[in-house]
Coordinates of C-alpha atoms in Angstrom, one line a residue:
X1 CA 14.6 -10.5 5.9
X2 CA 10.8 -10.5 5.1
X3 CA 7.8 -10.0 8.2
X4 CA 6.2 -13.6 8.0
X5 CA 2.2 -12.6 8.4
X6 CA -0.2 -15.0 10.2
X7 CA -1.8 -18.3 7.6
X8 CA -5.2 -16.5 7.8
X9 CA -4.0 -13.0 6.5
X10 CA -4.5 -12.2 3.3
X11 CA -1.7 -9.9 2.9
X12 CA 1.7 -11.8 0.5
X13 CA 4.5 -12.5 2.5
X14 CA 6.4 -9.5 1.3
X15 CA 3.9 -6.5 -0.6
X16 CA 7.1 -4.9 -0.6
X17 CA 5.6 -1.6 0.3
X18 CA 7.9 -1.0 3.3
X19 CA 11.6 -1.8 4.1
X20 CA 12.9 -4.6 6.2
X21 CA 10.9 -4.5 9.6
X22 CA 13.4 -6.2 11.2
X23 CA 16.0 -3.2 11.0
X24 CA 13.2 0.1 11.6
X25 CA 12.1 -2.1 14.7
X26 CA 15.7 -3.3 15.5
X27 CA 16.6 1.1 15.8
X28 CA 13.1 1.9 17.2
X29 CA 13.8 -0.5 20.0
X30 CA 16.8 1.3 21.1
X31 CA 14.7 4.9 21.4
X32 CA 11.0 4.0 22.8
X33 CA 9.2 1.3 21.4
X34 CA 9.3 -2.7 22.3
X35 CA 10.6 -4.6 19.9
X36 CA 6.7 -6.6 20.2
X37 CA 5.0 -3.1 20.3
X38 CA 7.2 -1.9 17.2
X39 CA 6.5 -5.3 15.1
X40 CA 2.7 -4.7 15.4
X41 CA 3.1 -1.3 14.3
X42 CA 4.5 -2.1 11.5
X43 CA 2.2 -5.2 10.6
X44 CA -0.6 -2.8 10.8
X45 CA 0.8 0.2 8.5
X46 CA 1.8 -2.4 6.6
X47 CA -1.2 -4.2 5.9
X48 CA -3.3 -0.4 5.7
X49 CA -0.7 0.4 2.9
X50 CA -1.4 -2.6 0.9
X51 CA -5.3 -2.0 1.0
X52 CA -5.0 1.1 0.0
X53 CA -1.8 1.5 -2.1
X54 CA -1.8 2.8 -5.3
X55 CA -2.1 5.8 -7.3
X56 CA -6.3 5.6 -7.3
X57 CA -7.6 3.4 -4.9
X58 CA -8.7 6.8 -2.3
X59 CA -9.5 9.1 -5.6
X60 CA -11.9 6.2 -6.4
X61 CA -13.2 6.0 -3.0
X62 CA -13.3 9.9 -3.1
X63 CA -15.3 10.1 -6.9
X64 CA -17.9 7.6 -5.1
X65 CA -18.4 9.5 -2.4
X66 CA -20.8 11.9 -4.7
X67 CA -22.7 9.0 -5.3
X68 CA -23.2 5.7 -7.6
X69 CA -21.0 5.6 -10.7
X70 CA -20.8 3.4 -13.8
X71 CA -17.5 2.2 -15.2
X72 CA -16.9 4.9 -17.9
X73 CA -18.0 7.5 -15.8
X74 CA -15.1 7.0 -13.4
X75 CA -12.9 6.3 -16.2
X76 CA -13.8 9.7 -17.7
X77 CA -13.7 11.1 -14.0
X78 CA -10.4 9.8 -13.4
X79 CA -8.8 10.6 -16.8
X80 CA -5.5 9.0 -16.9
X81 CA -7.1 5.6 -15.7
X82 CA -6.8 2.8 -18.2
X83 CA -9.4 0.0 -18.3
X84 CA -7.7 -2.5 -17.5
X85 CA -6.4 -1.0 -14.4
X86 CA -9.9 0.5 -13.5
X87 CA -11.6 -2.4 -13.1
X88 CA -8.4 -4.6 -10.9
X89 CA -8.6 -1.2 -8.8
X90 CA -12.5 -1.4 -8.6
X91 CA -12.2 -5.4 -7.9
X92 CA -9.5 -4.8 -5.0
X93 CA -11.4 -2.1 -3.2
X94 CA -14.9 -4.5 -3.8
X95 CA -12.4 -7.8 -1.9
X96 CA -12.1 -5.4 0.9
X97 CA -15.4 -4.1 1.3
X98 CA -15.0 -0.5 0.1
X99 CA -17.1 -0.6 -2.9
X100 CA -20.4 -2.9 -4.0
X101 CA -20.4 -3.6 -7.7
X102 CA -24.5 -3.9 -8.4
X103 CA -26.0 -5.5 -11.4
X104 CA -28.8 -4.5 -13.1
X105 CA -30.5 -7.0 -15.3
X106 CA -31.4 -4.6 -18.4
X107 CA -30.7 -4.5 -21.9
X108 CA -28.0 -3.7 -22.1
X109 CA -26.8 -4.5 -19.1
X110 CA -25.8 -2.2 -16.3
X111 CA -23.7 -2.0 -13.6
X112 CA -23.0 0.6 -11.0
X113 CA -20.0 0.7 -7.8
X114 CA -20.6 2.5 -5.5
X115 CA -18.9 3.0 -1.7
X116 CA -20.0 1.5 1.3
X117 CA -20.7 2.3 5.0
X118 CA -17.6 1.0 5.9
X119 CA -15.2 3.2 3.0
X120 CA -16.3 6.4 5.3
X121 CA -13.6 4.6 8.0
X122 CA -10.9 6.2 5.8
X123 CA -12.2 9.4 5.5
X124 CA -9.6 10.7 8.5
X125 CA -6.7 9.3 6.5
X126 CA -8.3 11.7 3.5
X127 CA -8.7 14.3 5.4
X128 CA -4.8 13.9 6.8
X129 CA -3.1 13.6 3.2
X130 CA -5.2 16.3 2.3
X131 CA -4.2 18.7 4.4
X132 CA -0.5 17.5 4.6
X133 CA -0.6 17.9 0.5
X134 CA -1.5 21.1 0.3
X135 CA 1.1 22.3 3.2
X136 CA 3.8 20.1 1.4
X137 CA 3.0 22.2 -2.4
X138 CA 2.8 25.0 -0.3
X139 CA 6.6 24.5 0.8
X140 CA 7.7 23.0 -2.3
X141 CA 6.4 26.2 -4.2
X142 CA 7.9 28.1 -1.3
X143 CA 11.4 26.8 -1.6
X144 CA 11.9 27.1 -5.2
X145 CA 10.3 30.5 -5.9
X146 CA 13.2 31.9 -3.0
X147 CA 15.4 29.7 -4.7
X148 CA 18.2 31.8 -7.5
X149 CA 17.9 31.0 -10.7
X150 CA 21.0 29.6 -12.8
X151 CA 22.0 29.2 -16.3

């Protein structure tokens, strides 16, 4: 069973990103939440994960925020970042207003992305997996050094 999302959204009818909402708010219902309340919920972290899913749609937002880049500048940046997945990255995060693509009319011809005002409205999510990814390496490390070692 899919979430059916309003005409106007632009989010696909399933970005399979989470499970069936149907059956998390189905169990949250019976603990705290309304099944309404719960449904929301999940529409919205649903719809935040597919804006911003991805293994380098927040390290691009983050390599922008030390200003304008060009193209192989974040590729070199970014290392392990093909072209061709670069630039749908960079197109995705220019659909939903995180990054301006400017033209310059030169020979040859340049082009620069850089973030906008309204990329800095994710800055508290950086700031969260931030934090919780350095106390999660700091368990993980944790766990396996106490951990015996066998042959």
């Amino acid at each position: 069973m899919y979430i059916s999302y309003e005409k106007d959204t632009t989010i696909p009818k399933d970005s399979g990103i989470l499970w069936d909402s149907y059956d998390i708010c189905t169990m949250a219902e019976e603990k705290k939440y309304g099944s309404e309340t719960c449904r929301s919920a999940m529409g919205s972290v649903k719809d935040a994960l597919y804006v911003l899913s991805g293994k380098w749609k927040l390290p691009l937002i983050i390599a922008l925020r030390e200003g304008p880049r060009r193209f192989n500048e974040l590729q070199k940046e970014l290392v392990d970042i093909t072209p061709k997945v670069l630039s749908k990255e960079l197109r995705e995060l220019e659909l939903n207003e995180f990054v301006v693509r400017k033209v310059f009319n030169t020979v040859p011809v340049t082009v620069i992305y850089e973030i906008t005002p309204y990329s800095a409205s994710v800055n508290p999510i950086i700031e969260a997996l931030k934090e919780w990814g350095e106390q999660h390496r700091e368990r993980i490390v944790r766990h396996r050094k106490n951990e015996p070692v066998t042959v």
